[in-house]
Amino acid sequence: MTDSTPARPVVLDVWCELQCPDCRTALDDVRALRARYGDRVELRLRHFPLEKHKHSFAAAQAAEEAFAQGKGWPYVEAVLGRVEELDRAGEPFLVASARELGLDAEEFDTALVDGRHILIVDADQAEGKAIGVTGTPTYVVGGERLDGGKSQDGLRERVEKIIDGLLDAEG
């Protein structure tokens, strides 16, 4: 009798900061990885807000609210696609972006005020520091950390090679 349980997906942690232009550039890689692997890879957004970007901590909290409302990745992509607007407008832009996606904007506003997602963001940031994340984007897959903050050249290919190796080992 064969086991019909599907293999667990490979986990790819994407350490990101929503006010980071390099993370916006990395969106093409994230989309390509999602298209190539589908549900064989679990793409997890991990927060690493940088002090040099004053709205990044609020943006990380807003992203968590978007995930809570079921549209996390579309929200992340919408905000990253307009980094300059986030730079200029801050939290009102985060709430307006939620409204544009049909999310509960009032709940977003409340979440930013009551801080319900702060612990998640803080935990991600602490874990990132503990494993050596220093900038964004950084990918962690199969125990390997790949830093895209300095250069993204060849990064997707390296991620794919690791994922392919992990999937082959399961198969």
mmCIF file of N, CA and C in Angstrom, residues 7-115:
data_model
loop_
_atom_site.group_PDB
_atom_site.id
_atom_site.type_symbol
_atom_site.label_atom_id
_atom_site.label_comp_id
_atom_site.label_asym_id
_atom_site.label_seq_id
_atom_site.Cartn_x
_atom_site.Cartn_y
_atom_site.Cartn_z
ATOM 1 N N ALA A 7 3.468 15.106 -0.141
ATOM 2 C CA ALA A 7 4.692 15.530 0.520
ATOM 3 C C ALA A 7 4.498 16.936 1.070
ATOM 4 N N ARG A 8 5.129 17.206 2.192
ATOM 5 C CA ARG A 8 5.043 18.555 2.750
ATOM 6 C C ARG A 8 5.763 19.517 1.809
ATOM 7 N N PRO A 9 5.219 20.699 1.650
ATOM 8 C CA PRO A 9 5.884 21.650 0.755
ATOM 9 C C PRO A 9 7.224 22.103 1.327
ATOM 10 N N VAL A 10 8.109 22.467 0.442
ATOM 11 C CA VAL A 10 9.366 23.075 0.834
ATOM 12 C C VAL A 10 9.038 24.485 1.330
ATOM 13 N N VAL A 11 9.612 24.861 2.456
ATOM 14 C CA VAL A 11 9.358 26.193 3.013
ATOM 15 C C VAL A 11 10.434 27.159 2.520
ATOM 16 N N LEU A 12 9.981 28.250 1.937
ATOM 17 C CA LEU A 12 10.869 29.322 1.499
ATOM 18 C C LEU A 12 10.483 30.577 2.273
ATOM 19 N N ASP A 13 11.353 30.977 3.185
ATOM 20 C CA ASP A 13 11.126 32.209 3.932
ATOM 21 C C ASP A 13 11.692 33.375 3.135
ATOM 22 N N VAL A 14 10.860 34.378 2.923
ATOM 23 C CA VAL A 14 11.281 35.584 2.210
ATOM 24 C C VAL A 14 11.317 36.714 3.234
ATOM 25 N N TRP A 15 12.525 37.083 3.642
ATOM 26 C CA TRP A 15 12.697 38.173 4.601
ATOM 27 C C TRP A 15 12.613 39.465 3.810
ATOM 28 N N CYS A 16 11.637 40.278 4.173
ATOM 29 C CA CYS A 16 11.254 41.399 3.327
ATOM 30 C C CYS A 16 10.959 42.622 4.187
ATOM 31 N N GLU A 17 11.024 43.761 3.528
ATOM 32 C CA GLU A 17 10.681 45.022 4.153
ATOM 33 C C GLU A 17 9.901 45.815 3.116
ATOM 34 N N LEU A 18 8.693 46.226 3.467
ATOM 35 C CA LEU A 18 7.779 46.765 2.462
ATOM 36 C C LEU A 18 8.084 48.185 2.005
ATOM 37 N N GLN A 19 9.125 48.783 2.538
ATOM 38 C CA GLN A 19 9.530 50.106 2.064
ATOM 39 C C GLN A 19 10.860 50.001 1.312
ATOM 40 N N CYS A 20 11.241 48.770 0.965
ATOM 41 C CA CYS A 20 12.551 48.494 0.379
ATOM 42 C C CYS A 20 12.464 48.353 -1.143
ATOM 43 N N PRO A 21 13.124 49.245 -1.896
ATOM 44 C CA PRO A 21 13.101 49.131 -3.355
ATOM 45 C C PRO A 21 13.674 47.806 -3.865
ATOM 46 N N ASP A 22 14.670 47.240 -3.172
ATOM 47 C CA ASP A 22 15.214 45.941 -3.586
ATOM 48 C C ASP A 22 14.169 44.835 -3.450
ATOM 49 N N CYS A 23 13.316 44.934 -2.443
ATOM 50 C CA CYS A 23 12.253 43.935 -2.284
ATOM 51 C C CYS A 23 11.225 44.069 -3.407
ATOM 52 N N ARG A 24 10.988 45.298 -3.854
ATOM 53 C CA ARG A 24 10.090 45.493 -4.998
ATOM 54 C C ARG A 24 10.672 44.782 -6.226
ATOM 55 N N THR A 25 11.959 44.942 -6.452
ATOM 56 C CA THR A 25 12.617 44.265 -7.571
ATOM 57 C C THR A 25 12.501 42.751 -7.432
ATOM 58 N N ALA A 26 12.589 42.256 -6.205
ATOM 59 C CA ALA A 26 12.529 40.813 -5.950
ATOM 60 C C ALA A 26 11.140 40.225 -6.192
ATOM 61 N N LEU A 27 10.118 41.081 -6.314
ATOM 62 C CA LEU A 27 8.757 40.569 -6.556
ATOM 63 C C LEU A 27 8.684 39.703 -7.809
ATOM 64 N N ASP A 28 9.433 40.061 -8.842
ATOM 65 C CA ASP A 28 9.428 39.247 -10.061
ATOM 66 C C ASP A 28 9.906 37.834 -9.758
ATOM 67 N N ASP A 29 10.942 37.718 -8.920
ATOM 68 C CA ASP A 29 11.436 36.399 -8.538
ATOM 69 C C ASP A 29 10.396 35.645 -7.722
ATOM 70 N N VAL A 30 9.759 36.327 -6.788
ATOM 71 C CA VAL A 30 8.742 35.691 -5.946
ATOM 72 C C VAL A 30 7.596 35.177 -6.814
ATOM 73 N N ARG A 31 7.153 36.007 -7.750
ATOM 74 C CA ARG A 31 6.065 35.576 -8.658
ATOM 75 C C ARG A 31 6.493 34.369 -9.490
ATOM 76 N N ALA A 32 7.722 34.399 -9.997
ATOM 77 C CA ALA A 32 8.219 33.294 -10.822
ATOM 78 C C ALA A 32 8.331 32.009 -10.006
ATOM 79 N N LEU A 33 8.788 32.117 -8.770
ATOM 80 C CA LEU A 33 8.885 30.934 -7.911
ATOM 81 C C LEU A 33 7.501 30.380 -7.604
ATOM 82 N N ARG A 34 6.555 31.263 -7.339
ATOM 83 C CA ARG A 34 5.182 30.823 -7.059
ATOM 84 C C ARG A 34 4.594 30.119 -8.286
ATOM 85 N N ALA A 35 4.833 30.683 -9.474
ATOM 86 C CA ALA A 35 4.310 30.092 -10.712
ATOM 87 C C ALA A 35 4.970 28.742 -10.997
ATOM 88 N N ARG A 36 6.259 28.640 -10.762
ATOM 89 C CA ARG A 36 6.981 27.409 -11.080
ATOM 90 C C ARG A 36 6.622 26.259 -10.137
ATOM 91 N N TYR A 37 6.489 26.565 -8.848
ATOM 92 C CA TYR A 37 6.342 25.482 -7.864
ATOM 93 C C TYR A 37 4.932 25.312 -7.310
ATOM 94 N N GLY A 38 4.097 26.318 -7.446
ATOM 95 C CA GLY A 38 2.732 26.197 -6.931
ATOM 96 C C GLY A 38 2.713 25.797 -5.465
ATOM 97 N N ASP A 39 1.894 24.787 -5.148
ATOM 98 C CA ASP A 39 1.750 24.400 -3.746
ATOM 99 C C ASP A 39 2.857 23.462 -3.262
ATOM 100 N N ARG A 40 3.856 23.211 -4.096
ATOM 101 C CA ARG A 40 4.999 22.400 -3.644
ATOM 102 C C ARG A 40 5.961 23.223 -2.801
ATOM 103 N N VAL A 41 5.789 24.545 -2.839
ATOM 104 C CA VAL A 41 6.615 25.445 -2.037
ATOM 105 C C VAL A 41 5.687 26.355 -1.242
ATOM 106 N N GLU A 42 5.953 26.425 0.061
ATOM 107 C CA GLU A 42 5.219 27.349 0.920
ATOM 108 C C GLU A 42 6.056 28.616 1.057
ATOM 109 N N LEU A 43 5.561 29.683 0.444
ATOM 110 C CA LEU A 43 6.240 30.972 0.489
ATOM 111 C C LEU A 43 5.781 31.707 1.739
ATOM 112 N N ARG A 44 6.710 31.990 2.643
ATOM 113 C CA ARG A 44 6.344 32.674 3.888
ATOM 114 C C ARG A 44 7.003 34.038 3.941
ATOM 115 N N LEU A 45 6.176 35.059 4.097
ATOM 116 C CA LEU A 45 6.686 36.406 4.274
ATOM 117 C C LEU A 45 7.193 36.531 5.700
ATOM 118 N N ARG A 46 8.439 36.953 5.835
ATOM 119 C CA ARG A 46 9.028 37.205 7.147
ATOM 120 C C ARG A 46 9.439 38.676 7.172
ATOM 121 N N HIS A 47 9.163 39.315 8.282
ATOM 122 C CA HIS A 47 9.350 40.765 8.369
ATOM 123 C C HIS A 47 10.734 41.118 8.916
ATOM 124 N N PHE A 48 11.369 42.071 8.232
ATOM 125 C CA PHE A 48 12.645 42.590 8.700
ATOM 126 C C PHE A 48 12.679 44.090 8.435
ATOM 127 N N PRO A 49 11.834 44.862 9.179
ATOM 128 C CA PRO A 49 11.803 46.302 8.954
ATOM 129 C C PRO A 49 13.145 46.931 9.311
ATOM 130 N N LEU A 50 13.586 47.825 8.460
ATOM 131 C CA LEU A 50 14.874 48.485 8.648
ATOM 132 C C LEU A 50 14.662 49.883 9.235
ATOM 133 N N GLU A 51 15.523 50.262 10.155
ATOM 134 C CA GLU A 51 15.367 51.561 10.824
ATOM 135 C C GLU A 51 15.415 52.729 9.854
ATOM 136 N N LYS A 52 16.148 52.579 8.760
ATOM 137 C CA LYS A 52 16.276 53.698 7.817
ATOM 138 C C LYS A 52 14.971 54.009 7.093
ATOM 139 N N HIS A 53 13.998 53.110 7.159
ATOM 140 C CA HIS A 53 12.694 53.335 6.526
ATOM 141 C C HIS A 53 11.639 53.506 7.624
ATOM 142 N N LYS A 54 11.203 54.748 7.821
ATOM 143 C CA LYS A 54 10.380 55.046 8.998
ATOM 144 C C LYS A 54 8.985 54.421 8.970
ATOM 145 N N HIS A 55 8.491 54.000 7.805
ATOM 146 C CA HIS A 55 7.150 53.414 7.750
ATOM 147 C C HIS A 55 7.182 51.884 7.649
ATOM 148 N N SER A 56 8.369 51.307 7.684
ATOM 149 C CA SER A 56 8.484 49.865 7.443
ATOM 150 C C SER A 56 7.866 49.022 8.554
ATOM 151 N N PHE A 57 7.953 49.470 9.797
ATOM 152 C CA PHE A 57 7.379 48.693 10.899
ATOM 153 C C PHE A 57 5.851 48.690 10.794
ATOM 154 N N ALA A 58 5.259 49.841 10.506
ATOM 155 C CA ALA A 58 3.806 49.912 10.314
ATOM 156 C C ALA A 58 3.390 49.087 9.099
ATOM 157 N N ALA A 59 4.195 49.128 8.045
ATOM 158 C CA ALA A 59 3.869 48.355 6.842
ATOM 159 C C ALA A 59 3.883 46.858 7.131
ATOM 160 N N ALA A 60 4.818 46.413 7.959
ATOM 161 C CA ALA A 60 4.867 44.993 8.326
ATOM 162 C C ALA A 60 3.606 44.603 9.090
ATOM 163 N N GLN A 61 3.169 45.466 10.006
ATOM 164 C CA GLN A 61 1.934 45.196 10.745
ATOM 165 C C GLN A 61 0.729 45.168 9.795
ATOM 166 N N ALA A 62 0.719 46.096 8.852
ATOM 167 C CA ALA A 62 -0.380 46.152 7.887
ATOM 168 C C ALA A 62 -0.408 44.879 7.042
ATOM 169 N N ALA A 63 0.761 44.383 6.653
ATOM 170 C CA ALA A 63 0.812 43.143 5.873
ATOM 171 C C ALA A 63 0.223 41.993 6.671
ATOM 172 N N GLU A 64 0.516 41.940 7.963
ATOM 173 C CA GLU A 64 -0.050 40.874 8.802
ATOM 174 C C GLU A 64 -1.572 40.978 8.862
ATOM 175 N N GLU A 65 -2.081 42.199 8.913
ATOM 176 C CA GLU A 65 -3.542 42.378 8.903
ATOM 177 C C GLU A 65 -4.112 41.907 7.566
ATOM 178 N N ALA A 66 -3.393 42.174 6.477
ATOM 179 C CA ALA A 66 -3.848 41.710 5.161
ATOM 180 C C ALA A 66 -3.881 40.183 5.115
ATOM 181 N N PHE A 67 -2.879 39.531 5.684
ATOM 182 C CA PHE A 67 -2.900 38.065 5.741
ATOM 183 C C PHE A 67 -4.080 37.593 6.590
ATOM 184 N N ALA A 68 -4.343 38.285 7.695
ATOM 185 C CA ALA A 68 -5.472 37.922 8.552
ATOM 186 C C ALA A 68 -6.799 38.052 7.804
ATOM 187 N N GLN A 69 -6.855 39.007 6.867
ATOM 188 C CA GLN A 69 -8.075 39.212 6.085
ATOM 189 C C GLN A 69 -8.065 38.413 4.772
ATOM 190 N N GLY A 70 -7.048 37.589 4.568
ATOM 191 C CA GLY A 70 -7.049 36.675 3.430
ATOM 192 C C GLY A 70 -6.433 37.182 2.134
ATOM 193 N N LYS A 71 -5.781 38.340 2.163
ATOM 194 C CA LYS A 71 -5.175 38.870 0.938
ATOM 195 C C LYS A 71 -3.747 39.357 1.187
ATOM 196 N N GLY A 72 -2.984 38.548 1.885
ATOM 197 C CA GLY A 72 -1.645 38.960 2.271
ATOM 198 C C GLY A 72 -0.725 39.272 1.114
ATOM 199 N N TRP A 73 -0.536 38.288 0.221
ATOM 200 C CA TRP A 73 0.405 38.525 -0.884
ATOM 201 C C TRP A 73 -0.069 39.605 -1.846
ATOM 202 N N PRO A 74 -1.356 39.665 -2.200
ATOM 203 C CA PRO A 74 -1.782 40.788 -3.059
ATOM 204 C C PRO A 74 -1.496 42.153 -2.407
ATOM 205 N N TYR A 75 -1.669 42.221 -1.088
ATOM 206 C CA TYR A 75 -1.399 43.473 -0.382
ATOM 207 C C TYR A 75 0.095 43.800 -0.411
ATOM 208 N N VAL A 76 0.914 42.801 -0.125
ATOM 209 C CA VAL A 76 2.369 42.998 -0.143
ATOM 210 C C VAL A 76 2.804 43.504 -1.515
ATOM 211 N N GLU A 77 2.293 42.873 -2.557
ATOM 212 C CA GLU A 77 2.656 43.287 -3.914
ATOM 213 C C GLU A 77 2.178 44.705 -4.212
ATOM 214 N N ALA A 78 0.981 45.047 -3.754
ATOM 215 C CA ALA A 78 0.443 46.394 -4.003
ATOM 216 C C ALA A 78 1.298 47.454 -3.312
ATOM 217 N N VAL A 79 1.687 47.200 -2.078
ATOM 218 C CA VAL A 79 2.487 48.185 -1.333
ATOM 219 C C VAL A 79 3.892 48.276 -1.920
ATOM 220 N N LEU A 80 4.514 47.123 -2.170
ATOM 221 C CA LEU A 80 5.866 47.151 -2.733
ATOM 222 C C LEU A 80 5.903 47.818 -4.108
ATOM 223 N N GLY A 81 4.822 47.690 -4.845
ATOM 224 C CA GLY A 81 4.756 48.298 -6.168
ATOM 225 C C GLY A 81 4.729 49.814 -6.127
ATOM 226 N N ARG A 82 4.481 50.372 -4.936
ATOM 227 C CA ARG A 82 4.374 51.833 -4.812
ATOM 228 C C ARG A 82 5.183 52.326 -3.606
ATOM 229 N N VAL A 83 6.411 51.863 -3.522
ATOM 230 C CA VAL A 83 7.293 52.204 -2.408
ATOM 231 C C VAL A 83 7.400 53.719 -2.200
ATOM 232 N N GLU A 84 7.488 54.463 -3.283
ATOM 233 C CA GLU A 84 7.637 55.923 -3.165
ATOM 234 C C GLU A 84 6.419 56.552 -2.481
ATOM 235 N N GLU A 85 5.224 56.025 -2.776
ATOM 236 C CA GLU A 85 4.020 56.563 -2.121
ATOM 237 C C GLU A 85 4.038 56.262 -0.626
ATOM 238 N N LEU A 86 4.499 55.069 -0.266
ATOM 239 C CA LEU A 86 4.624 54.735 1.153
ATOM 240 C C LEU A 86 5.625 55.681 1.814
ATOM 241 N N ASP A 87 6.736 55.960 1.139
ATOM 242 C CA ASP A 87 7.733 56.903 1.661
ATOM 243 C C ASP A 87 7.084 58.252 1.983
ATOM 244 N N ARG A 88 6.259 58.718 1.050
ATOM 245 C CA ARG A 88 5.647 60.044 1.190
ATOM 246 C C ARG A 88 4.490 60.063 2.182
ATOM 247 N N ALA A 89 3.584 59.096 2.080
ATOM 248 C CA ALA A 89 2.304 59.195 2.792
ATOM 249 C C ALA A 89 2.229 58.395 4.089
ATOM 250 N N GLY A 90 3.040 57.360 4.241
ATOM 251 C CA GLY A 90 3.030 56.591 5.478
ATOM 252 C C GLY A 90 1.756 55.789 5.696
ATOM 253 N N GLU A 91 1.286 55.799 6.944
ATOM 254 C CA GLU A 91 0.154 54.947 7.318
ATOM 255 C C GLU A 91 -1.123 55.208 6.515
ATOM 256 N N PRO A 92 -1.468 56.460 6.183
ATOM 257 C CA PRO A 92 -2.671 56.643 5.357
ATOM 258 C C PRO A 92 -2.591 55.876 4.029
ATOM 259 N N PHE A 93 -1.399 55.781 3.453
ATOM 260 C CA PHE A 93 -1.222 54.997 2.222
ATOM 261 C C PHE A 93 -1.492 53.520 2.488
ATOM 262 N N LEU A 94 -1.039 53.003 3.629
ATOM 263 C CA LEU A 94 -1.264 51.591 3.957
ATOM 264 C C LEU A 94 -2.756 51.280 4.059
ATOM 265 N N VAL A 95 -3.493 52.177 4.682
ATOM 266 C CA VAL A 95 -4.943 51.988 4.832
ATOM 267 C C VAL A 95 -5.638 52.125 3.478
ATOM 268 N N ALA A 96 -5.230 53.107 2.682
ATOM 269 C CA ALA A 96 -5.829 53.304 1.358
ATOM 270 C C ALA A 96 -5.570 52.104 0.462
ATOM 271 N N SER A 97 -4.381 51.520 0.563
ATOM 272 C CA SER A 97 -4.062 50.329 -0.237
ATOM 273 C C SER A 97 -4.966 49.163 0.143
ATOM 274 N N ALA A 98 -5.255 49.036 1.412
ATOM 275 C CA ALA A 98 -6.173 47.987 1.871
ATOM 276 C C ALA A 98 -7.556 48.203 1.267
ATOM 277 N N ARG A 99 -8.011 49.436 1.309
ATOM 278 C CA ARG A 99 -9.333 49.769 0.753
ATOM 279 C C ARG A 99 -9.388 49.435 -0.737
ATOM 280 N N GLU A 100 -8.315 49.772 -1.473
ATOM 281 C CA GLU A 100 -8.270 49.496 -2.916
ATOM 282 C C GLU A 100 -8.398 48.004 -3.222
ATOM 283 N N LEU A 101 -7.925 47.159 -2.303
ATOM 284 C CA LEU A 101 -8.006 45.706 -2.511
ATOM 285 C C LEU A 101 -9.293 45.109 -1.964
ATOM 286 N N GLY A 102 -10.181 45.959 -1.471
ATOM 287 C CA GLY A 102 -11.447 45.473 -0.949
ATOM 288 C C GLY A 102 -11.349 44.914 0.464
ATOM 289 N N LEU A 103 -10.263 45.254 1.155
ATOM 290 C CA LEU A 103 -10.113 44.812 2.540
ATOM 291 C C LEU A 103 -10.817 45.799 3.471
ATOM 292 N N ASP A 104 -10.999 45.403 4.704
ATOM 293 C CA ASP A 104 -11.657 46.243 5.693
ATOM 294 C C ASP A 104 -10.660 47.308 6.173
ATOM 295 N N ALA A 105 -10.720 48.478 5.556
ATOM 296 C CA ALA A 105 -9.755 49.541 5.835
ATOM 297 C C ALA A 105 -9.859 50.041 7.273
ATOM 298 N N GLU A 106 -11.070 50.086 7.819
ATOM 299 C CA GLU A 106 -11.224 50.542 9.200
ATOM 300 C C GLU A 106 -10.521 49.577 10.147
ATOM 301 N N GLU A 107 -10.606 48.277 9.836
ATOM 302 C CA GLU A 107 -9.930 47.269 10.660
ATOM 303 C C GLU A 107 -8.408 47.421 10.542
ATOM 304 N N PHE A 108 -7.943 47.791 9.358
ATOM 305 C CA PHE A 108 -6.512 48.069 9.172
ATOM 306 C C PHE A 108 -6.086 49.212 10.071
ATOM 307 N N ASP A 109 -6.852 50.286 10.027
ATOM 308 C CA ASP A 109 -6.545 51.454 10.835
ATOM 309 C C ASP A 109 -6.498 51.075 12.313
ATOM 310 N N THR A 110 -7.481 50.308 12.761
ATOM 311 C CA THR A 110 -7.529 49.865 14.157
ATOM 312 C C THR A 110 -6.332 48.981 14.492
ATOM 313 N N ALA A 111 -5.970 48.085 13.579
ATOM 314 C CA ALA A 111 -4.831 47.187 13.820
ATOM 315 C C ALA A 111 -3.532 47.969 13.970
ATOM 316 N N LEU A 112 -3.387 49.034 13.213
ATOM 317 C CA LEU A 112 -2.182 49.854 13.316
ATOM 318 C C LEU A 112 -2.149 50.633 14.627
ATOM 319 N N VAL A 113 -3.324 50.969 15.138
ATOM 320 C CA VAL A 113 -3.401 51.707 16.405
ATOM 321 C C VAL A 113 -3.241 50.764 17.595
ATOM 322 N N ASP A 114 -3.933 49.615 17.561
ATOM 323 C CA ASP A 114 -3.899 48.737 18.744
ATOM 324 C C ASP A 114 -2.686 47.807 18.784
ATOM 325 N N GLY A 115 -1.943 47.756 17.691
ATOM 326 C CA GLY A 115 -0.702 46.997 17.693
ATOM 327 C C GLY A 115 -0.861 45.496 17.789
#
